[in-house]
Short mmCIF file of C-alpha atoms in Angstrom, two decimals:
data_model
loop_
_atom_site.label_atom_id
_atom_site.label_comp_id
_atom_site.label_asym_id
_atom_site.label_seq_id
_atom_site.Cartn_x
_atom_site.Cartn_y
_atom_site.Cartn_z
CA MET A 29 -0.04 0.04 0.00
CA LEU A 30 2.92 2.51 0.91
CA ASP A 31 4.84 1.34 -1.90
CA PHE A 32 4.84 4.53 -3.94
CA PRO A 33 8.54 5.21 -5.46
CA ARG A 34 9.18 8.60 -6.27
CA TRP A 35 9.14 7.85 -9.79
CA LYS A 36 6.10 6.63 -9.80
CA ILE A 37 4.88 9.78 -7.80
CA GLY A 38 6.38 12.06 -10.42
CA SER A 39 4.74 10.56 -13.19
CA ILE A 40 1.42 10.60 -11.74
CA ILE A 41 1.62 14.27 -10.64
CA GLY A 42 3.13 14.99 -13.78
CA LEU A 43 0.82 13.52 -16.15
CA LEU A 44 -2.20 15.11 -14.24
CA ALA A 45 -0.39 18.51 -14.23
CA ALA A 46 0.21 18.65 -17.88
CA LEU A 47 -3.43 17.46 -18.63
CA CYS A 48 -4.73 20.11 -16.41
CA LEU A 49 -2.43 22.66 -18.06
CA LEU A 50 -3.86 21.60 -22.00
CA ALA A 51 -7.48 22.05 -20.39
CA ILE A 52 -7.04 25.75 -19.52
CA PRO A 53 -7.38 26.93 -23.35
CA SER A 54 -10.94 25.56 -23.48
CA PHE A 55 -12.03 27.58 -20.66
CA LEU A 56 -10.58 30.86 -22.39
CA PRO A 57 -12.14 32.63 -25.76
CA GLU A 58 -10.72 31.71 -29.03
CA SER A 59 -9.37 35.29 -29.65
CA THR A 60 -7.31 34.81 -26.56
CA THR A 61 -5.64 31.32 -27.52
CA SER A 62 -5.37 32.30 -31.18
CA GLU A 63 -2.32 34.74 -29.71
CA TRP A 64 -0.34 31.96 -28.40
CA GLY A 65 1.29 31.21 -31.74
CA ARG A 66 3.05 27.79 -31.60
CA ILE A 67 2.33 27.19 -28.09
CA PRO A 68 0.05 23.91 -27.83
CA HIS A 69 -3.33 25.11 -26.70
CA PRO A 70 -6.08 22.38 -27.94
CA HIS A 71 -9.43 23.74 -27.65
CA ILE A 72 -13.00 21.85 -27.47
CA ASN A 73 -15.07 22.71 -30.27
CA LEU A 74 -18.53 23.51 -29.44
CA GLY A 75 -21.57 21.67 -31.23
CA LEU A 76 -24.41 23.14 -33.09
CA ASP A 77 -26.55 23.43 -29.84
CA LEU A 78 -23.96 25.72 -28.05
CA ALA A 79 -22.12 27.72 -30.72
CA GLY A 80 -25.23 28.15 -33.10
CA GLY A 81 -24.97 27.67 -36.67
CA SER A 82 -27.03 26.00 -39.51
CA TYR A 83 -28.99 22.60 -39.94
CA LEU A 84 -29.80 21.49 -43.28
CA LEU A 85 -31.89 18.32 -44.24
CA LEU A 86 -31.29 17.47 -48.09
CA GLU A 87 -33.05 14.89 -50.07
CA ALA A 88 -32.00 13.14 -53.13
CA ASP A 89 -33.76 13.91 -56.43
CA THR A 90 -34.05 10.11 -57.56
CA ALA A 91 -36.26 10.95 -60.57
CA ASP A 92 -33.49 13.21 -61.91
CA LEU A 93 -31.07 10.22 -61.01
CA ALA A 94 -33.19 7.90 -63.23
CA ALA A 95 -32.88 10.14 -66.05
CA THR A 96 -29.09 10.43 -65.69
CA ARG A 97 -28.78 7.07 -65.71
CA ILE A 98 -30.77 6.59 -68.97
CA GLU A 99 -28.85 9.23 -70.50
CA ALA A 100 -25.55 7.87 -69.58
CA MET A 101 -26.69 4.36 -70.86
CA ARG A 102 -27.73 6.30 -74.60
CA ASP A 103 -24.18 7.39 -74.77
CA SER A 104 -22.77 3.89 -74.13
CA VAL A 105 -25.27 2.32 -76.53
CA ALA A 106 -24.46 4.81 -79.29
CA GLY A 107 -20.66 4.37 -78.90
CA THR A 108 -20.57 0.88 -78.59
CA MET A 109 -22.69 0.20 -81.63
CA ARG A 110 -20.70 2.64 -83.70
CA ASN A 111 -17.44 2.00 -82.69
CA GLY A 112 -17.70 -1.84 -82.60
CA THR A 113 -16.62 -4.40 -85.25
CA PRO A 114 -18.61 -4.93 -87.53
CA ARG A 115 -20.26 -1.25 -87.05
CA ILE A 116 -24.03 -1.74 -86.31
CA GLU A 117 -26.32 0.89 -87.82
CA ILE A 118 -28.96 1.70 -85.53
CA GLY A 119 -31.42 4.79 -85.91
CA ASP A 120 -32.21 7.46 -83.28
CA ILE A 121 -32.28 6.34 -79.94
CA SER A 122 -35.64 7.39 -77.88
CA THR A 123 -35.62 7.95 -74.00
CA ARG A 124 -39.33 8.38 -73.75
CA GLY A 125 -41.27 6.72 -71.11
CA GLY A 126 -38.14 6.14 -68.69
CA GLN A 127 -36.59 3.48 -71.26
CA LEU A 128 -34.37 3.31 -74.03
CA THR A 129 -35.77 2.11 -77.50
CA PHE A 130 -33.92 1.94 -81.03
CA LEU A 131 -34.48 0.28 -84.41
CA LEU A 132 -31.60 -1.93 -86.32
CA ARG A 133 -31.27 -1.08 -89.93
CA ASP A 134 -30.13 -4.67 -90.41
CA PRO A 135 -32.10 -7.09 -88.78
CA SER A 136 -29.49 -9.80 -89.31
CA GLN A 137 -27.15 -8.08 -86.47
CA VAL A 138 -29.55 -8.50 -83.48
CA ASP A 139 -27.57 -11.03 -82.12
CA ALA A 140 -24.33 -9.16 -82.38
CA ALA A 141 -26.38 -6.09 -80.85
CA ARG A 142 -27.58 -8.14 -77.80
CA GLU A 143 -24.12 -9.10 -77.30
CA ARG A 144 -22.81 -5.72 -77.37
CA LEU A 145 -25.75 -4.49 -74.63
CA LEU A 146 -24.96 -7.21 -72.46
CA ALA A 147 -21.24 -6.17 -72.34
CA ILE A 148 -22.10 -2.53 -71.47
CA THR A 149 -25.06 -3.58 -68.84
CA GLY A 150 -22.83 -5.87 -67.18
CA GLY A 151 -24.27 -9.19 -68.54
CA GLY A 152 -27.73 -8.01 -67.26
CA ALA A 153 -26.55 -8.22 -63.59
CA GLY A 154 -24.79 -5.58 -61.62
CA MET A 155 -22.72 -5.73 -58.46
CA SER A 156 -25.54 -6.25 -56.41
CA GLY A 157 -26.02 -9.71 -58.21
CA GLN A 158 -29.50 -8.58 -59.46
CA ARG A 159 -30.31 -7.61 -62.82
CA GLU A 160 -30.25 -3.64 -63.49
CA TRP A 161 -31.61 -3.63 -67.23
CA ASP A 162 -34.28 -5.45 -68.74
CA ILE A 163 -33.10 -6.33 -72.35
CA ASN A 164 -36.07 -7.11 -74.89
CA VAL A 165 -36.36 -7.16 -78.80
CA VAL A 166 -39.76 -6.43 -80.17
CA ASP A 167 -40.61 -6.81 -83.71
CA THR A 168 -37.45 -8.66 -84.52
CA SER A 169 -35.28 -5.62 -84.84
CA ARG A 170 -36.38 -3.19 -81.81
CA PHE A 171 -34.61 -2.95 -78.86
CA VAL A 172 -36.04 -1.99 -75.50
CA LEU A 173 -33.78 -1.48 -72.47
CA LYS A 174 -35.63 -0.76 -69.52
CA PRO A 175 -33.91 0.05 -65.87
CA THR A 176 -35.05 -2.40 -63.06
CA GLN A 177 -36.31 -1.22 -59.41
CA ALA A 178 -33.21 -3.12 -57.89
CA GLY A 179 -30.94 -1.28 -60.33
CA LEU A 180 -32.35 1.94 -59.53
CA THR A 181 -31.96 1.09 -55.79
CA GLN A 182 -28.67 0.35 -56.12
CA ALA A 183 -28.06 3.32 -58.17
CA VAL A 184 -29.62 5.58 -55.36
CA ASP A 185 -27.36 4.08 -52.71
CA THR A 186 -24.06 4.29 -54.61
CA ALA A 187 -25.10 7.76 -55.51
CA MET A 188 -25.81 8.76 -51.93
CA LYS A 189 -22.54 7.29 -50.90
CA ASP A 190 -20.83 9.37 -53.23
CA ALA A 191 -22.94 12.69 -52.59
CA THR A 192 -22.09 12.77 -48.63
CA GLU A 193 -18.35 12.32 -49.25
CA VAL A 194 -18.68 15.35 -52.05
CA VAL A 195 -20.56 17.21 -49.45
CA ARG A 196 -18.13 16.75 -46.64
CA ARG A 197 -15.48 17.89 -48.98
CA ARG A 198 -17.20 21.14 -50.10
CA ILE A 199 -18.00 21.87 -46.39
CA ASP A 200 -14.57 21.22 -45.13
CA ALA A 201 -13.06 23.57 -47.87
CA LEU A 202 -14.99 26.19 -46.14
CA GLY A 203 -12.86 26.08 -43.08
CA THR A 204 -15.62 25.14 -40.74
CA LYS A 205 -14.84 23.18 -37.55
CA GLU A 206 -16.44 19.80 -36.72
CA PRO A 207 -19.49 19.66 -39.06
CA THR A 208 -21.89 16.65 -38.82
CA ILE A 209 -22.68 14.96 -42.12
CA VAL A 210 -24.51 11.56 -42.02
CA ARG A 211 -27.13 9.64 -44.34
CA GLN A 212 -30.37 9.72 -42.87
CA GLY A 213 -32.51 6.57 -44.29
CA ALA A 214 -32.15 5.77 -48.08
CA THR A 215 -32.24 9.26 -49.79
CA ARG A 216 -31.28 11.95 -47.14
CA ILE A 217 -28.32 13.76 -45.99
CA VAL A 218 -28.36 15.70 -42.39
CA VAL A 219 -25.94 18.35 -42.22
CA GLN A 220 -25.18 20.33 -39.19
CA VAL A 221 -22.66 23.11 -39.22
CA PRO A 222 -21.44 24.94 -35.89
CA GLY A 223 -20.70 28.49 -36.06
CA LEU A 224 -21.68 29.16 -39.68
CA LYS A 225 -23.12 32.92 -40.10
CA ASN A 226 -24.18 32.36 -43.76
CA PRO A 227 -26.77 29.48 -44.18
CA GLN A 228 -27.71 30.51 -47.72
CA ALA A 229 -24.18 30.46 -48.97
CA LEU A 230 -23.98 26.92 -47.42
CA LYS A 231 -27.27 25.97 -49.46
CA GLU A 232 -26.01 27.19 -52.72
CA LEU A 233 -22.56 25.80 -52.45
CA ILE A 234 -24.42 22.29 -51.25
CA GLY A 235 -26.89 22.52 -53.68
CA LYS A 236 -24.62 22.96 -56.76
CA THR A 237 -24.13 19.85 -58.58
CA ALA A 238 -21.02 21.37 -60.26
CA LYS A 239 -21.42 19.13 -63.29
CA LEU A 240 -18.71 20.68 -65.90
CA GLU A 241 -18.75 19.66 -69.78
CA PHE A 242 -17.14 21.28 -72.82
CA LYS A 243 -18.98 20.99 -75.86
CA LEU A 244 -18.85 21.88 -79.29
CA VAL A 245 -21.62 24.73 -80.45
CA ASP A 246 -23.73 23.67 -83.24
CA GLU A 247 -23.81 26.76 -85.68
CA THR A 248 -26.40 25.30 -88.01
CA ALA A 249 -29.03 25.69 -85.27
CA ASN A 250 -32.02 28.13 -86.33
CA PRO A 251 -32.24 30.80 -83.46
CA ALA A 252 -36.03 30.92 -83.90
CA ASP A 253 -36.14 26.92 -83.57
CA LEU A 254 -34.12 27.36 -80.39
CA VAL A 255 -36.62 29.39 -78.73
CA LYS A 256 -39.08 26.62 -79.41
CA GLY A 257 -36.40 23.87 -78.04
CA ILE A 258 -35.97 22.43 -81.35
CA ALA A 259 -32.35 21.52 -82.07
CA PRO A 260 -30.88 19.39 -84.95
CA VAL A 261 -30.14 16.02 -84.77
CA GLY A 262 -27.38 15.08 -82.42
CA SER A 263 -27.64 18.29 -80.86
CA GLN A 264 -29.46 19.80 -77.77
CA VAL A 265 -30.76 23.18 -76.38
CA LEU A 266 -29.39 24.49 -73.33
CA PRO A 267 -29.92 28.01 -71.62
CA TYR A 268 -27.57 30.03 -72.32
CA PRO A 269 -28.45 33.31 -70.15
CA GLY A 270 -25.56 35.48 -71.08
CA ASN A 271 -25.71 34.90 -74.94
CA PRO A 272 -24.35 38.25 -76.53
CA ARG A 273 -26.88 37.21 -79.49
CA GLY A 274 -29.82 38.07 -77.34
CA VAL A 275 -31.18 34.62 -77.65
CA PRO A 276 -31.11 33.19 -73.92
CA PHE A 277 -30.72 29.47 -75.58
CA ILE A 278 -27.97 27.77 -77.65
CA ALA A 279 -27.44 24.32 -79.17
CA VAL A 280 -24.66 22.30 -78.49
CA LYS A 281 -23.40 18.79 -79.76
CA ARG A 282 -24.60 15.95 -77.38
CA SER A 283 -20.96 14.28 -77.47
CA VAL A 284 -18.78 16.02 -74.56
CA ILE A 285 -15.18 16.94 -75.34
CA ILE A 286 -14.02 16.74 -71.97
CA SER A 287 -15.83 16.48 -68.37
CA GLY A 288 -15.09 18.04 -64.87
CA ASP A 289 -14.06 14.45 -64.04
CA GLN A 290 -10.80 15.17 -65.92
CA LEU A 291 -10.17 18.35 -63.83
CA ALA A 292 -6.84 18.29 -61.17
CA ASP A 293 -7.58 21.77 -59.94
CA ALA A 294 -9.69 24.81 -59.95
CA ARG A 295 -9.07 28.15 -58.15
CA GLN A 296 -10.13 31.45 -58.16
CA GLU A 297 -8.21 34.23 -59.75
CA PHE A 298 -8.28 37.60 -61.39
CA GLU A 299 -8.08 38.27 -64.95
CA SER A 300 -4.93 40.15 -66.02
CA GLN A 301 -6.63 42.93 -68.25
CA THR A 302 -9.99 43.41 -66.41
CA ASN A 303 -8.96 42.28 -62.93
CA ALA A 304 -12.46 40.38 -63.03
CA ALA A 305 -12.70 37.32 -61.03
CA GLN A 306 -12.72 33.94 -62.79
CA VAL A 307 -12.06 30.24 -62.11
CA ALA A 308 -8.75 28.74 -63.42
CA ILE A 309 -9.07 25.31 -64.12
CA THR A 310 -6.38 22.57 -64.64
CA PHE A 311 -6.71 19.32 -66.32
CA ASP A 312 -5.09 16.37 -65.90
CA ALA A 313 -2.78 14.36 -68.18
CA VAL A 314 -5.58 12.41 -70.09
CA GLY A 315 -7.80 15.62 -70.02
CA GLY A 316 -5.05 18.14 -71.01
CA ARG A 317 -4.14 15.74 -74.12
CA ARG A 318 -8.13 15.60 -74.91
CA PHE A 319 -8.49 19.29 -74.47
CA ALA A 320 -5.67 20.14 -76.71
CA LYS A 321 -6.43 17.70 -79.43
CA VAL A 322 -9.99 19.09 -79.85
CA THR A 323 -8.64 22.82 -79.76
CA THR A 324 -6.51 21.78 -82.34
CA GLU A 325 -9.05 20.35 -84.90
CA ASN A 326 -11.61 22.91 -84.25
CA THR A 327 -9.61 26.16 -84.19
CA ASN A 328 -11.76 29.10 -85.25
CA LYS A 329 -15.20 27.41 -83.63
CA PRO A 330 -17.10 28.21 -80.90
CA PHE A 331 -17.45 25.70 -77.83
CA ALA A 332 -19.63 25.92 -74.75
CA ILE A 333 -18.61 25.65 -71.48
CA ILE A 334 -21.55 24.09 -69.44
CA LEU A 335 -22.11 24.12 -65.77
CA ASP A 336 -25.21 22.11 -64.50
CA ASN A 337 -26.71 21.85 -67.97
CA SER A 338 -26.42 25.83 -68.58
CA VAL A 339 -24.04 27.65 -70.59
CA ILE A 340 -21.82 29.82 -68.70
CA SER A 341 -19.87 31.24 -72.00
CA ALA A 342 -19.16 30.12 -75.64
CA PRO A 343 -16.03 31.47 -76.80
CA ASN A 344 -14.22 30.96 -80.18
CA ILE A 345 -11.20 28.59 -80.21
CA ASN A 346 -8.83 31.18 -81.74
CA GLU A 347 -5.81 28.82 -81.53
CA PRO A 348 -5.02 25.47 -79.76
CA ILE A 349 -5.13 25.56 -75.84
CA LEU A 350 -2.30 23.64 -74.88
CA GLY A 351 -0.80 23.03 -71.42
CA GLY A 352 -3.76 21.72 -69.84
CA ARG A 353 -5.20 25.13 -68.52
CA ALA A 354 -8.20 27.25 -68.97
CA SER A 355 -10.26 29.98 -67.61
CA ILE A 356 -14.09 30.19 -66.91
CA SER A 357 -15.13 33.79 -67.00
CA GLY A 358 -18.39 35.35 -66.55
CA ASN A 359 -20.23 37.60 -64.24
CA PHE A 360 -18.45 36.29 -61.09
CA THR A 361 -17.73 38.19 -57.89
CA VAL A 362 -14.86 36.80 -55.72
CA GLU A 363 -17.32 34.73 -53.50
CA SER A 364 -19.08 33.53 -56.45
CA ALA A 365 -16.16 32.45 -58.25
CA ASN A 366 -14.46 31.04 -55.09
CA ALA A 367 -17.75 28.82 -54.50
CA LEU A 368 -17.59 27.59 -58.19
CA ALA A 369 -13.77 26.60 -57.54
CA ILE A 370 -14.70 24.88 -54.28
CA SER A 371 -17.60 22.95 -56.08
CA LEU A 372 -15.14 21.74 -59.17
CA ARG A 373 -12.40 20.71 -56.96
CA SER A 374 -14.78 18.47 -54.57
CA GLY A 375 -16.32 16.93 -57.72
CA LYS A 376 -19.58 16.81 -59.11
CA LEU A 377 -22.64 15.61 -57.22
CA PRO A 378 -23.89 12.34 -58.55
CA VAL A 379 -27.43 13.40 -57.66
CA ASN A 380 -29.20 16.50 -57.25
CA LEU A 381 -29.91 17.40 -53.67
CA LYS A 382 -32.86 19.58 -52.71
CA THR A 383 -33.26 21.15 -49.10
CA ILE A 384 -36.60 20.22 -47.47
CA ALA A 385 -35.73 21.18 -43.92
CA GLU A 386 -33.53 23.78 -42.34
CA SER A 387 -33.06 25.74 -39.39
CA THR A 388 -30.53 28.34 -37.71
CA VAL A 389 -29.51 28.19 -34.11
CA SER A 390 -28.65 31.61 -32.75
CA PRO A 391 -25.60 31.82 -30.81
CA ASP A 392 -27.44 33.47 -27.90
CA LEU A 393 -29.40 30.17 -27.52
CA GLY A 394 -25.98 28.54 -27.09
CA LYS A 395 -24.67 30.71 -24.63
CA ASP A 396 -27.69 30.32 -22.63
CA SER A 397 -27.36 26.43 -22.86
CA ILE A 398 -23.85 26.85 -21.79
CA ARG A 399 -24.58 29.08 -18.92
CA ALA A 400 -27.28 26.60 -17.79
CA GLY A 401 -24.66 23.90 -18.40
CA VAL A 402 -22.09 25.40 -16.53
CA LEU A 403 -24.68 26.25 -13.40
CA ALA A 404 -25.51 22.68 -13.62
CA SER A 405 -22.17 21.22 -13.13
CA ILE A 406 -21.36 23.70 -10.54
CA VAL A 407 -24.26 22.81 -8.30
CA ALA A 408 -23.69 19.31 -8.71
CA ALA A 409 -20.24 19.44 -7.85
CA LEU A 410 -20.54 21.66 -4.80
CA LEU A 411 -23.44 19.17 -3.58
CA VAL A 412 -21.11 16.12 -4.08
CA ILE A 413 -18.06 17.94 -2.44
CA VAL A 414 -19.73 18.85 0.71
CA PHE A 415 -21.52 15.22 1.10
CA MET A 416 -18.13 13.73 0.43
CA PHE A 417 -16.22 15.81 3.05
CA VAL A 418 -19.23 15.48 5.78
CA THR A 419 -19.30 11.66 5.39
CA TYR A 420 -15.68 10.72 5.06
CA GLY A 421 -13.68 13.64 6.33
CA ARG A 422 -10.24 13.53 4.82
CA PHE A 423 -10.95 10.41 2.62
CA GLY A 424 -13.61 12.78 1.30
CA LEU A 425 -11.69 15.64 0.80
CA TYR A 426 -9.03 13.23 -1.41
CA ALA A 427 -12.30 11.99 -3.46
CA ASN A 428 -13.29 15.82 -4.10
CA LEU A 429 -9.73 16.78 -5.30
CA ALA A 430 -9.85 13.70 -7.46
CA VAL A 431 -13.09 14.96 -8.78
CA VAL A 432 -12.12 18.45 -9.65
CA ILE A 433 -8.71 17.28 -11.61
CA ASN A 434 -11.08 14.43 -13.28
CA ILE A 435 -13.11 17.29 -15.13
CA LEU A 436 -9.94 18.96 -16.06
CA VAL A 437 -8.48 15.79 -17.50
CA ILE A 438 -11.72 15.17 -19.53
CA VAL A 439 -11.84 18.46 -21.03
CA ALA A 440 -8.06 18.32 -21.92
CA VAL A 441 -8.63 14.83 -23.52
CA MET A 442 -11.59 16.11 -25.41
CA ALA A 443 -9.70 18.89 -26.60
CA MET A 444 -6.64 16.72 -27.67
CA LEU A 445 -9.06 14.39 -29.46
CA ASN A 446 -10.61 17.51 -31.41
CA ALA A 447 -14.09 16.35 -30.13
CA THR A 448 -17.04 18.25 -30.13
CA LEU A 449 -19.06 19.43 -26.83
CA THR A 450 -22.55 19.42 -27.26
CA LEU A 451 -25.43 20.07 -24.82
CA PRO A 452 -26.02 16.02 -24.18
CA GLY A 453 -22.05 16.49 -23.77
CA ILE A 454 -22.58 18.59 -20.81
CA ALA A 455 -25.11 16.25 -19.28
CA GLY A 456 -22.50 13.66 -19.44
CA PHE A 457 -20.20 15.98 -17.41
CA VAL A 458 -22.94 16.34 -14.80
CA LEU A 459 -23.42 12.78 -14.59
CA THR A 460 -19.79 12.03 -14.75
CA ILE A 461 -19.50 14.19 -11.55
CA GLY A 462 -22.00 12.20 -9.68
CA THR A 463 -20.65 8.85 -10.58
CA ALA A 464 -16.77 9.60 -10.40
CA VAL A 465 -17.15 9.09 -6.42
CA ASP A 466 -18.84 6.10 -6.71
CA ALA A 467 -15.20 4.25 -6.77
CA ASN A 468 -14.46 6.48 -3.55
CA VAL A 469 -17.34 5.68 -2.06
CA LEU A 470 -16.82 1.72 -2.35
CA ILE A 471 -13.28 2.17 -1.02
CA ASN A 472 -14.14 4.23 1.87
CA GLU A 473 -16.99 1.86 3.07
CA ARG A 474 -14.72 -1.25 2.20
CA ILE A 475 -12.12 0.58 4.67
CA ARG A 476 -14.71 1.07 7.20
CA GLU A 477 -15.88 -2.33 7.31
CA GLU A 478 -12.19 -3.71 7.64
CA ARG A 479 -11.66 -1.04 10.59
CA ARG A 480 -14.67 -2.65 12.33
CA ARG A 481 -13.31 -6.08 11.90
CA GLY A 482 -10.32 -4.87 14.12
CA ARG A 483 -7.76 -4.46 11.26
CA SER A 484 -4.90 -1.86 11.67
CA VAL A 485 -5.12 1.24 9.55
CA VAL A 486 -2.70 0.16 6.99
CA GLN A 487 -4.24 -2.91 6.71
CA SER A 488 -7.71 -1.51 6.26
CA VAL A 489 -6.58 0.82 3.70
CA GLU A 490 -4.73 -1.81 1.69
CA LEU A 491 -7.54 -4.48 1.89
CA GLY A 492 -10.06 -1.40 1.11
CA TYR A 493 -8.58 -0.65 -2.09
CA LYS A 494 -7.66 -4.17 -3.06
CA GLU A 495 -11.04 -5.59 -2.77
CA ALA A 496 -13.04 -2.39 -3.89
CA SER A 497 -10.77 -2.49 -7.07
CA ARG A 498 -12.33 -5.60 -8.39
CA THR A 499 -16.09 -4.14 -7.90
CA ILE A 500 -15.03 -1.09 -9.46
CA PHE A 501 -13.57 -2.20 -12.74
CA GLU A 502 -16.37 -4.67 -13.07
CA ALA A 503 -18.86 -1.71 -12.74
CA ASN A 504 -16.99 0.42 -15.15
CA VAL A 505 -16.72 -2.19 -17.63
CA THR A 506 -20.42 -2.53 -18.21
CA HIS A 507 -20.98 1.32 -18.40
CA ALA A 508 -18.24 1.06 -21.00
CA ILE A 509 -20.07 -1.41 -23.04
CA THR A 510 -23.09 0.74 -22.97
CA GLY A 511 -21.26 3.81 -23.96
CA VAL A 512 -19.52 1.98 -26.88
CA ILE A 513 -22.84 0.71 -28.18
CA MET A 514 -24.01 4.55 -27.98
CA LEU A 515 -21.23 5.59 -29.67
CA LEU A 516 -21.40 3.03 -32.69
CA LEU A 517 -25.15 2.85 -33.04
CA GLY A 518 -26.14 6.42 -32.06
CA SER A 519 -25.79 9.76 -34.00
CA GLY A 520 -25.77 13.59 -33.12
CA PRO A 521 -26.60 14.04 -29.29
CA VAL A 522 -26.29 10.45 -28.45
CA LYS A 523 -22.77 10.41 -29.76
CA GLY A 524 -21.98 13.66 -27.87
CA PHE A 525 -23.11 12.05 -24.75
CA ALA A 526 -21.43 8.71 -25.38
CA VAL A 527 -18.14 10.49 -25.91
CA VAL A 528 -18.03 12.39 -22.82
CA LEU A 529 -19.08 9.08 -20.92
CA LEU A 530 -16.49 6.76 -22.15
CA ILE A 531 -13.78 9.52 -21.62
CA GLY A 532 -15.16 10.03 -18.18
CA ILE A 533 -15.08 6.51 -17.36
CA CYS A 534 -11.34 5.98 -18.27
CA THR A 535 -10.39 9.37 -16.57
CA SER A 536 -12.52 8.57 -13.16
CA VAL A 537 -11.04 5.24 -12.46
CA PHE A 538 -7.39 6.73 -12.66
CA THR A 539 -8.17 9.69 -10.68
CA ALA A 540 -10.46 8.10 -8.19
CA VAL A 541 -7.99 5.04 -7.33
CA THR A 542 -4.50 5.61 -8.27
CA PHE A 543 -4.59 9.30 -7.48
CA THR A 544 -6.19 9.01 -4.04
CA ARG A 545 -4.24 5.81 -3.49
CA MET A 546 -1.25 7.96 -3.93
CA MET A 547 -2.31 10.81 -1.71
CA VAL A 548 -3.54 8.45 0.85
CA ALA A 549 -0.11 6.41 0.89
CA LEU A 550 1.67 9.69 1.02
CA TRP A 551 -0.39 10.75 3.89
CA LEU A 552 0.00 7.31 6.00
CA ARG A 553 3.50 7.38 5.47
CA LYS A 554 4.42 10.61 6.90
CA ASN A 555 2.07 10.36 9.79
CA ARG A 556 1.65 6.81 10.72
CA PRO A 557 -1.93 7.50 12.42
CA THR A 558 -2.90 4.63 14.59
CA THR A 559 -6.78 5.79 13.88
CA ILE A 560 -8.63 7.38 11.27
CA ASN A 561 -11.97 9.22 11.02
CA ILE A 562 -13.97 7.86 8.20
#
């Protein structure tokens, strides 16, 4: 019991002192700690309910995703029939009614066409093992490709996983702290960003699909037909708000010259002559070669820069554009150009997201929550301290000191882990204050019991710590199991509570058992009492 060498005492005191010092920055304003420079000063992040911020509930547009899949399959079908050997001639591909239909010009090529369709549809079954496309032949030469429900469900699940990561990359690029971005159900994403002062900008950034494409302009289109939405065969009509010709529409070729998937970087910068904000883009190696080849072959022809199916600009290719760099100009502000650059860098959303619920938490409400939580913690701590001191005297004083240190250690550990404190987390603090003395109550009651049996002070204290430690360990293991389950299966407030609970379990066992045992051993070694008041 009295075997506490100096190195062990120094290690315990040094560790606790270091952790207590690391807890101090979390009790100071960030404006103060930001001036400390390179001095380590981890700080607890406050959650949405404490710091204020924005809450968004996003839902995927599955109808648009289904249409996108059909358009992608249309391009694949056209390409594989045209580029294969032998070439298979087909008529126009129709996408009406949510399905693909096309007619073979030579009915004798039905079997060859079916083989190629099976190849681009994965043999009729996708990665899930279920058929994603039904392939049927009508009237000996007309093919009908219809997406299955199982295929659409699988596509939605994949798109939602990718969309969640894209949203996370975009929000992280804003420099916000500890955003919460989780899926809810099959088609929804919950976004919580603490401390964000401009939720409208967040909505615009998240909602932007950022589908960037470069296509050649179809100069044969009749302006009168464009207004009616009529384009030449092989082309499509897209809106062009900034068209210098005054017609808010333009016809572009359906084939994509280059897409945003081949971007390596996108940055906001200023145009050298007019000093206007623009977005400079850099293509990867494949995209750079492709862009150079296309601009070389189409010199003196216009091409369209398309973002989310809307033409931003349609400049003329005056000379080959080499080096894999280009710029997107328009009526940009610095903020809008930077937002577009973030969207392009983070990748395009695989599915359109629309906001179905939003709310803003005022920082004033967070301050009230913090004030109430701190008040509850102080009241709980004072009541526990008074009770322990009155009941156990000196041993209660050691337990109280352990509780105070335990609170500081929890704050320090959360700060080092870059954890986020929420209102349920404060509730976890209050609970930890009450349960932190459980171990000392068990130890002190066991010491009392040994004294009543007639054992000496040292023997009673030694057996009290030894016998109670087993019970303390088993009780905290059951608490930890519950905390781990809440952490793994819970979300939002439940996770916030579980984090504080798990950290509190580990730190309270150390401070309540090891730290108090050291203090009691030092007192016994110095005073050698023959009786104790406990």
